[in-house]
């Protein structure tokens, strides 16, 4: 049946015309609201759980941050813990991934707006490539989470019955691979600081999840370093370099700290130094008391949290690609060269502008959040509040132990930081993907810089 012209116009006016970032924000917001309501159900928690506590927990799970104002293992029932686990999975894969997969299963064609959302969300330029990537994201997540669940079940079966060991393993595999950072134990992984299988498996899960799905698929396809794309080589080499640097420095600094590594054996020191060198990539777990680490290690941790992981990964931060492009830009300027090159390829000026914008926006977000916390929490330490702001804005989840003691207003500020930190890069990507070019050209001028 054909519609009249008037009916078509009315249908267009009645339809919801939202930009991709708006739809993405509404999608994440809907997950948060649903999660909040579910966590407030009487059989989802034990004792008193306020609406702010439920909202904070749901937001932290959906934004795969890991900051928590309640003890998940004690305050929530098994149902509530399953809700958190599902929210982490949905937040890690992204609600658009599920939406696109559902659309693909129902129709062979996707509308223009859905194409833009698919391409913008996963950083691809063609629908065919976007479809392939989305399927890869889903399959890779299930694959690595299944492996992690199997290994952790075997490791924990020596301490718990099989049912509890499996549940713990499943929860931690999903939380680790998605860089969620949520723990069912009150001291995160500090009780397992000397258990190599548990600690190393979880570290590998969040490292793989933080590399980026496009890089993982490129590794599977190329199988050799020479055949990898320039982007994959850059991400892998940078992450390896950052992890190695942080591992050596943190071990050297904390080896003499009696509150962290000093009491441990050589092997345990190496394991936990490695764990805390890679944790700031965005995982949020800790096997050492973060508040007991030296100021130097804390500074390095904040820098690593700010950098984050690879693009199209479960990690947060400004992303490794952004960080290395800015470093290369500085080197290129100092060398007085006109072209930024990496592995024999040139980097576009648009990529440099994008990197600058991401760093500036993330820094501003942290500054606003930190300033807000300073006003609301005058009795808290300067370093603790700065650490909390960086962790929330970069969706990491590490804390120096003050999250539960913050006022409700400060917790709401952190909720806003986590939400904005999760959606910020997506919104920026959309703005860059839809440039508004003008034919008008203005005369150049010189502005003094430096």
Coordinates of C-alpha atoms in Angstrom, one line a residue:
X1 CA 0.0 0.0 0.0
X2 CA 1.4 3.3 -1.1
X3 CA 1.3 6.3 1.3
X4 CA 0.2 9.7 0.2
X5 CA 2.6 12.6 0.2
X6 CA 0.9 14.1 3.3
X7 CA 1.1 10.8 5.1
X8 CA 4.8 10.5 4.2
X9 CA 5.5 13.9 5.6
X10 CA 3.6 13.2 8.8
X11 CA 5.5 9.9 9.2
X12 CA 8.9 11.7 8.8
X13 CA 7.8 14.4 11.4
X14 CA 6.7 11.7 13.9
X15 CA 9.9 9.7 13.6
X16 CA 12.7 10.2 16.1
X17 CA 15.5 12.1 14.4
X18 CA 18.5 11.8 16.7
X19 CA 22.2 11.9 15.9
X20 CA 24.3 8.7 16.4
X21 CA 25.9 10.1 19.6
X22 CA 22.4 10.8 21.0
X23 CA 21.2 7.3 20.2
X24 CA 24.4 5.9 21.7
X25 CA 24.0 8.0 24.9
X26 CA 20.3 6.9 25.2
X27 CA 21.3 3.3 24.7
X28 CA 23.9 3.3 27.5
X29 CA 21.5 5.4 29.7
X30 CA 18.7 2.8 29.2
X31 CA 21.1 0.1 30.3
X32 CA 22.0 2.1 33.4
X33 CA 18.4 2.8 34.3
X34 CA 17.4 -0.8 33.8
X35 CA 20.4 -1.9 35.9
X36 CA 19.6 0.5 38.6
X37 CA 16.0 -0.7 38.9
X38 CA 17.1 -4.3 38.9
X39 CA 19.7 -3.7 41.6
X40 CA 17.1 -2.0 43.8
X41 CA 14.8 -5.1 43.8
X42 CA 14.6 -6.6 47.3
X43 CA 16.0 -9.9 46.2
X44 CA 19.0 -8.2 44.4
X45 CA 20.7 -6.9 47.5
X46 CA 21.2 -7.6 51.1
X47 CA 20.6 -4.9 53.7
X48 CA 20.2 -1.3 52.7
X49 CA 21.1 -0.2 49.1
X50 CA 20.3 3.4 48.3
X51 CA 19.2 4.6 44.9
X52 CA 22.5 6.5 44.6
X53 CA 24.4 3.2 45.4
X54 CA 22.4 1.3 42.8
X55 CA 22.8 4.1 40.2
X56 CA 26.6 4.3 40.9
X57 CA 27.0 0.5 40.6
X58 CA 25.0 0.3 37.4
X59 CA 26.8 3.2 35.8
X60 CA 30.2 1.8 36.8
X61 CA 29.3 -1.5 35.3
X62 CA 27.8 -0.2 32.0
X63 CA 30.8 2.2 31.5
X64 CA 33.1 -0.8 32.4
X65 CA 34.8 1.3 35.0
X66 CA 34.9 -0.8 38.2
X67 CA 34.6 1.9 40.9
X68 CA 32.3 0.7 43.6
X69 CA 30.6 2.3 46.6
X70 CA 29.5 -1.1 48.0
X71 CA 31.0 -4.5 48.4
X72 CA 29.7 -6.4 45.4
X73 CA 30.4 -9.8 46.9
X74 CA 28.6 -9.0 50.2
X75 CA 26.0 -6.4 49.5
X76 CA 24.5 -8.0 46.4
X77 CA 22.8 -11.4 46.2
X78 CA 23.7 -13.9 43.4
X79 CA 20.9 -12.3 41.3
X80 CA 22.4 -8.8 41.8
X81 CA 25.9 -10.1 40.9
X82 CA 24.5 -11.6 37.7
X83 CA 22.9 -8.3 36.9
X84 CA 26.3 -6.5 37.3
X85 CA 27.9 -9.2 35.2
X86 CA 25.4 -8.7 32.4
X87 CA 25.8 -4.9 32.5
X88 CA 29.6 -5.3 32.2
X89 CA 29.2 -7.5 29.2
X90 CA 26.7 -5.1 27.6
X91 CA 28.9 -2.1 28.3
X92 CA 32.0 -3.8 27.1
X93 CA 30.7 -5.0 23.8
X94 CA 28.6 -1.8 23.5
X95 CA 24.9 -1.7 23.0
X96 CA 25.4 -0.8 19.3
X97 CA 27.1 -4.1 18.7
X98 CA 24.1 -6.0 19.9
X99 CA 21.8 -3.6 18.0
X100 CA 23.6 -4.0 14.7
X101 CA 23.8 -7.8 15.1
X102 CA 20.0 -7.9 15.7
X103 CA 19.4 -5.7 12.7
X104 CA 21.6 -7.9 10.5
X105 CA 19.7 -11.0 11.6
X106 CA 16.3 -9.4 10.7
X107 CA 17.2 -7.6 7.5
X108 CA 19.8 -7.7 4.8
X109 CA 19.9 -3.9 4.5
X110 CA 20.5 -1.3 7.2
X111 CA 19.4 2.3 6.9
X112 CA 21.7 5.2 6.4
X113 CA 21.6 6.3 10.0
X114 CA 22.3 2.8 11.2
X115 CA 25.3 2.6 8.8
X116 CA 26.7 5.8 10.3
X117 CA 26.2 4.5 13.8
X118 CA 27.9 1.2 12.9
X119 CA 30.8 2.8 11.2
X120 CA 31.2 5.5 13.9
X121 CA 31.0 3.2 16.8
X122 CA 33.6 0.7 15.6
X123 CA 35.8 3.1 13.6
X124 CA 35.3 1.6 10.2
X125 CA 34.6 3.3 6.9
X126 CA 32.5 0.8 5.1
X127 CA 29.4 -1.1 6.1
X128 CA 30.8 -4.5 4.9
X129 CA 33.9 -4.0 7.0
X130 CA 31.8 -2.8 10.0
X131 CA 29.6 -5.9 9.8
X132 CA 32.6 -8.1 9.7
X133 CA 34.1 -6.3 12.7
X134 CA 31.0 -6.4 14.8
X135 CA 30.7 -10.2 14.3
X136 CA 34.4 -10.5 15.2
X137 CA 33.9 -8.5 18.4
X138 CA 31.1 -10.8 19.5
X139 CA 33.0 -14.1 18.7
X140 CA 36.3 -13.0 20.1
X141 CA 34.7 -11.9 23.4
X142 CA 33.0 -15.3 23.8
X143 CA 36.2 -17.1 22.8
X144 CA 38.5 -15.5 25.3
X145 CA 36.0 -15.3 28.1
X146 CA 35.4 -19.1 27.7
X147 CA 39.1 -19.8 27.9
X148 CA 39.5 -17.6 31.0
X149 CA 36.5 -19.2 32.6
X150 CA 37.9 -22.7 32.1
X151 CA 41.4 -21.8 33.5
X152 CA 40.0 -19.9 36.5
X153 CA 37.5 -22.6 37.3
X154 CA 40.4 -25.1 37.5
X155 CA 42.5 -22.7 39.7
X156 CA 39.6 -21.9 42.1
X157 CA 38.3 -25.5 42.3
X158 CA 41.0 -26.2 44.9
X159 CA 39.5 -23.5 47.2
X160 CA 35.8 -23.6 46.5
X161 CA 33.2 -26.2 45.4
X162 CA 32.8 -26.5 41.6
X163 CA 29.6 -24.4 41.5
X164 CA 31.2 -21.4 43.3
X165 CA 34.5 -21.9 41.4
X166 CA 32.7 -21.7 38.1
X167 CA 30.6 -18.7 39.0
X168 CA 33.7 -16.8 40.3
X169 CA 35.6 -17.8 37.1
X170 CA 32.8 -16.6 34.8
X171 CA 32.3 -13.3 36.7
X172 CA 36.0 -12.5 36.7
X173 CA 36.5 -13.6 33.1
X174 CA 33.8 -11.2 31.9
X175 CA 35.0 -8.5 34.3
X176 CA 38.6 -8.9 33.2
X177 CA 38.2 -9.2 29.4
X178 CA 35.8 -6.2 29.4
X179 CA 38.2 -4.3 31.7
X180 CA 35.4 -3.9 34.2
X181 CA 37.4 -4.3 37.3
X182 CA 34.6 -5.5 39.5
X183 CA 35.5 -8.0 42.2
X184 CA 33.5 -10.4 44.3
X185 CA 36.2 -10.3 47.0
X186 CA 36.4 -7.3 49.4
X187 CA 40.1 -6.7 48.7
X188 CA 39.9 -7.3 44.9
X189 CA 42.7 -9.8 44.1
X190 CA 45.0 -9.1 47.0
X191 CA 44.3 -12.5 48.5
X192 CA 45.6 -14.1 45.3
X193 CA 48.8 -12.0 44.9
X194 CA 50.8 -15.2 45.2
X195 CA 48.7 -17.4 43.0
X196 CA 50.3 -17.2 39.6
X197 CA 47.6 -19.0 37.5
X198 CA 44.8 -16.6 38.8
X199 CA 46.7 -13.4 38.6
X200 CA 48.4 -14.1 35.3
X201 CA 45.2 -15.3 33.6
X202 CA 43.3 -12.3 34.6
X203 CA 46.1 -10.0 33.5
X204 CA 46.2 -11.6 30.1
X205 CA 42.4 -11.3 29.8
X206 CA 42.4 -7.5 30.3
X207 CA 45.5 -7.0 28.2
X208 CA 43.9 -8.9 25.2
X209 CA 40.7 -7.1 25.7
X210 CA 42.5 -3.7 25.8
X211 CA 44.5 -4.3 22.6
X212 CA 41.5 -3.8 20.3
X213 CA 39.4 -6.1 18.3
X214 CA 40.6 -4.8 14.9
X215 CA 44.2 -5.6 15.9
X216 CA 43.2 -9.0 17.1
X217 CA 41.5 -9.8 13.8
X218 CA 44.5 -8.4 11.9
X219 CA 46.8 -10.7 13.9
X220 CA 44.6 -13.7 13.0
X221 CA 44.6 -12.8 9.4
X222 CA 48.3 -11.8 8.9
X223 CA 49.9 -14.3 11.3
X224 CA 53.3 -12.5 10.7
X225 CA 54.6 -9.2 11.9
X226 CA 55.6 -8.0 8.4
X227 CA 52.1 -8.5 7.1
X228 CA 50.4 -6.6 10.0
X229 CA 48.9 -3.2 9.2
X230 CA 50.7 -0.1 10.3
X231 CA 48.0 0.5 12.9
X232 CA 48.4 -2.9 14.4
X233 CA 52.2 -2.6 14.5
X234 CA 52.0 0.8 16.2
X235 CA 49.4 -0.4 18.8
X236 CA 51.2 -3.6 19.7
X237 CA 54.7 -2.1 19.9
X238 CA 53.5 0.9 22.0
X239 CA 51.5 -1.3 24.4
X240 CA 54.5 -3.6 24.8
X241 CA 56.8 -0.7 25.4
X242 CA 54.5 0.9 27.9
X243 CA 54.0 -2.3 29.8
X244 CA 57.7 -3.1 29.9
X245 CA 58.6 0.4 31.0
X246 CA 56.0 0.5 33.7
X247 CA 56.9 -3.0 34.9
X248 CA 60.6 -2.1 35.4
X249 CA 59.9 1.3 37.0
X250 CA 57.2 0.1 39.4
X251 CA 59.2 -2.9 40.4
X252 CA 62.3 -0.7 41.1
X253 CA 60.3 1.8 43.1
X254 CA 58.1 -0.6 45.1
X255 CA 60.7 -3.2 45.8
X256 CA 61.8 -1.3 48.9
X257 CA 58.3 -0.4 50.0
X258 CA 57.4 -2.5 53.1
X259 CA 53.7 -2.0 52.4
X260 CA 53.7 -3.4 48.9
X261 CA 56.5 -5.5 47.3
X262 CA 59.2 -5.6 49.9
X263 CA 57.9 -8.5 52.0
X264 CA 57.4 -10.7 48.9
X265 CA 59.6 -13.2 47.3
X266 CA 61.4 -12.4 44.0
X267 CA 58.9 -14.3 41.9
X268 CA 55.9 -12.7 43.7
X269 CA 57.4 -9.3 43.3
X270 CA 57.8 -9.8 39.6
X271 CA 54.2 -11.1 39.2
X272 CA 52.7 -8.2 41.2
X273 CA 54.9 -5.6 39.6
X274 CA 53.7 -6.9 36.2
X275 CA 50.1 -6.9 37.3
X276 CA 50.2 -3.3 38.5
X277 CA 52.1 -2.2 35.4
X278 CA 49.4 -3.5 33.2
X279 CA 46.3 -2.8 35.4
X280 CA 46.1 0.9 34.6
X281 CA 45.4 0.0 31.0
X282 CA 41.8 0.1 32.3
X283 CA 41.1 -3.1 34.2
X284 CA 40.6 -1.7 37.7
X285 CA 41.8 -4.8 39.6
X286 CA 44.5 -4.6 42.2
X287 CA 46.7 -7.2 43.9
X288 CA 48.5 -4.6 46.0
X289 CA 47.0 -1.8 48.2
X290 CA 46.9 1.1 45.8
X291 CA 46.8 3.7 48.7
X292 CA 50.1 2.2 50.0
X293 CA 52.0 2.7 46.8
X294 CA 54.6 5.5 46.7
X295 CA 53.8 8.8 45.1
X296 CA 56.1 8.1 42.2
X297 CA 54.2 4.8 41.4
X298 CA 50.9 6.6 41.8
X299 CA 51.9 9.3 39.3
X300 CA 53.0 6.6 36.8
X301 CA 49.7 4.8 37.4
X302 CA 47.7 8.0 36.6
X303 CA 49.6 8.6 33.4
X304 CA 49.0 5.0 32.3
X305 CA 45.3 5.4 33.2
X306 CA 45.1 8.5 31.1
X307 CA 46.7 6.7 28.1
X308 CA 44.5 3.7 28.3
X309 CA 44.4 0.9 25.7
X310 CA 43.8 0.4 22.0
X311 CA 40.9 1.8 19.9
X312 CA 37.9 -0.4 19.6
X313 CA 38.8 -2.2 22.8
X314 CA 37.2 -2.6 26.2
X315 CA 39.8 -0.2 27.6
X316 CA 39.3 3.5 28.4
X317 CA 41.6 6.5 28.4
X318 CA 42.6 8.6 25.4
X319 CA 43.8 5.4 23.6
X320 CA 47.3 4.3 22.7
X321 CA 47.0 5.5 19.1
X322 CA 46.2 9.0 20.3
X323 CA 49.1 9.1 22.7
X324 CA 51.7 7.9 20.1
X325 CA 50.5 10.3 17.4
X326 CA 51.0 13.2 19.7
X327 CA 54.4 12.0 20.7
X328 CA 55.3 11.6 17.0
X329 CA 53.9 15.1 16.3
X330 CA 56.2 16.6 18.9
X331 CA 59.2 14.7 17.5
X332 CA 58.4 15.7 14.0
X333 CA 58.1 19.4 15.0
X334 CA 61.4 19.3 16.9
X335 CA 63.1 17.7 13.8
X336 CA 61.5 20.5 11.7
X337 CA 59.9 18.0 9.4
X338 CA 56.7 18.6 7.5
X339 CA 55.5 14.9 7.6
X340 CA 54.7 12.6 10.5
X341 CA 55.8 9.1 9.6
X342 CA 55.5 5.7 11.3
X343 CA 56.7 2.4 9.9
X344 CA 57.3 4.0 6.5
X345 CA 53.8 5.5 6.3
X346 CA 52.6 9.1 6.6
X347 CA 50.1 10.2 9.3
X348 CA 47.4 12.6 8.1
X349 CA 47.0 16.0 9.6
X350 CA 43.3 15.1 10.4
X351 CA 44.6 12.3 12.7
X352 CA 46.8 14.7 14.5
X353 CA 43.9 17.2 15.0
X354 CA 41.8 14.3 16.3
X355 CA 44.4 13.2 18.7
X356 CA 44.8 16.8 20.0
X357 CA 41.1 17.1 20.4
X358 CA 40.8 13.8 22.3
X359 CA 43.6 14.8 24.7
X360 CA 42.2 18.3 25.3
X361 CA 38.6 17.1 25.9
X362 CA 39.7 14.3 28.3
X363 CA 42.0 16.6 30.2
X364 CA 39.3 19.2 30.5
X365 CA 36.9 16.5 31.7
X366 CA 39.3 15.4 34.4
X367 CA 40.0 18.9 35.5
X368 CA 36.3 19.7 35.9
X369 CA 35.7 16.5 37.8
X370 CA 38.7 17.0 40.0
X371 CA 37.7 20.6 40.7
X372 CA 34.2 19.5 41.7
X373 CA 35.6 16.9 44.0
X374 CA 37.9 19.4 45.7
X375 CA 34.9 21.6 46.5
X376 CA 32.7 18.8 47.7
X377 CA 35.4 16.9 49.6
X378 CA 37.6 19.5 51.4
X379 CA 38.8 17.0 54.0
X380 CA 40.1 14.5 51.4
X381 CA 43.7 14.4 50.3
X382 CA 44.6 16.2 47.0
X383 CA 46.2 13.1 45.5
X384 CA 43.4 10.8 46.4
X385 CA 40.8 13.0 44.7
X386 CA 42.9 13.5 41.6
X387 CA 43.5 9.8 41.3
X388 CA 39.7 9.2 41.7
X389 CA 38.9 11.8 38.9
X390 CA 41.4 10.3 36.5
X391 CA 40.2 6.8 37.2
X392 CA 36.5 7.7 36.6
X393 CA 37.0 9.9 33.5
X394 CA 39.3 7.3 31.9
X395 CA 36.9 4.4 33.0
X396 CA 39.7 2.5 34.8
X397 CA 38.2 1.7 38.3
X398 CA 41.3 1.9 40.4
X399 CA 40.9 3.8 43.7
X400 CA 43.0 4.8 46.7
X401 CA 40.2 3.6 49.0
X402 CA 38.0 6.7 49.2
X403 CA 35.1 5.9 46.9
X404 CA 32.8 4.4 49.6
X405 CA 33.5 7.4 51.9
X406 CA 32.5 10.1 49.4
X407 CA 29.4 12.2 49.9
X408 CA 26.4 11.5 47.6
X409 CA 27.1 14.7 45.6
X410 CA 30.7 13.5 44.9
X411 CA 29.4 10.1 43.9
X412 CA 27.0 11.7 41.5
X413 CA 29.9 13.7 40.1
X414 CA 31.8 10.5 39.5
X415 CA 28.8 9.0 37.8
X416 CA 28.8 11.9 35.4
X417 CA 32.6 11.5 34.9
X418 CA 32.2 7.8 34.1
X419 CA 29.3 8.4 31.7
X420 CA 31.1 11.2 29.9
X421 CA 34.4 9.4 29.8
X422 CA 32.7 6.4 28.1
X423 CA 30.7 8.4 25.6
X424 CA 33.2 11.3 24.9
X425 CA 35.4 9.6 22.3
X426 CA 32.3 8.3 20.4
X427 CA 30.8 11.7 20.2
X428 CA 34.1 13.2 19.1
X429 CA 34.4 10.5 16.4
X430 CA 31.0 11.4 15.1
X431 CA 31.9 15.1 14.9
X432 CA 35.0 14.2 12.9
X433 CA 33.2 11.7 10.7
X434 CA 30.7 14.4 9.6
X435 CA 32.8 17.5 8.9
X436 CA 31.2 20.7 8.0
X437 CA 33.5 22.2 5.4
X438 CA 33.2 25.7 4.2
X439 CA 34.3 27.1 0.8
X440 CA 35.2 30.4 2.4
X441 CA 39.0 30.8 3.0
X442 CA 40.3 33.5 5.4
X443 CA 43.7 35.2 5.3
X444 CA 46.4 33.6 7.4
X445 CA 47.9 35.2 10.5
X446 CA 50.7 34.4 12.9
X447 CA 49.9 33.5 16.5
X448 CA 52.8 33.3 19.0
X449 CA 53.0 29.8 20.5
X450 CA 55.5 28.7 23.2

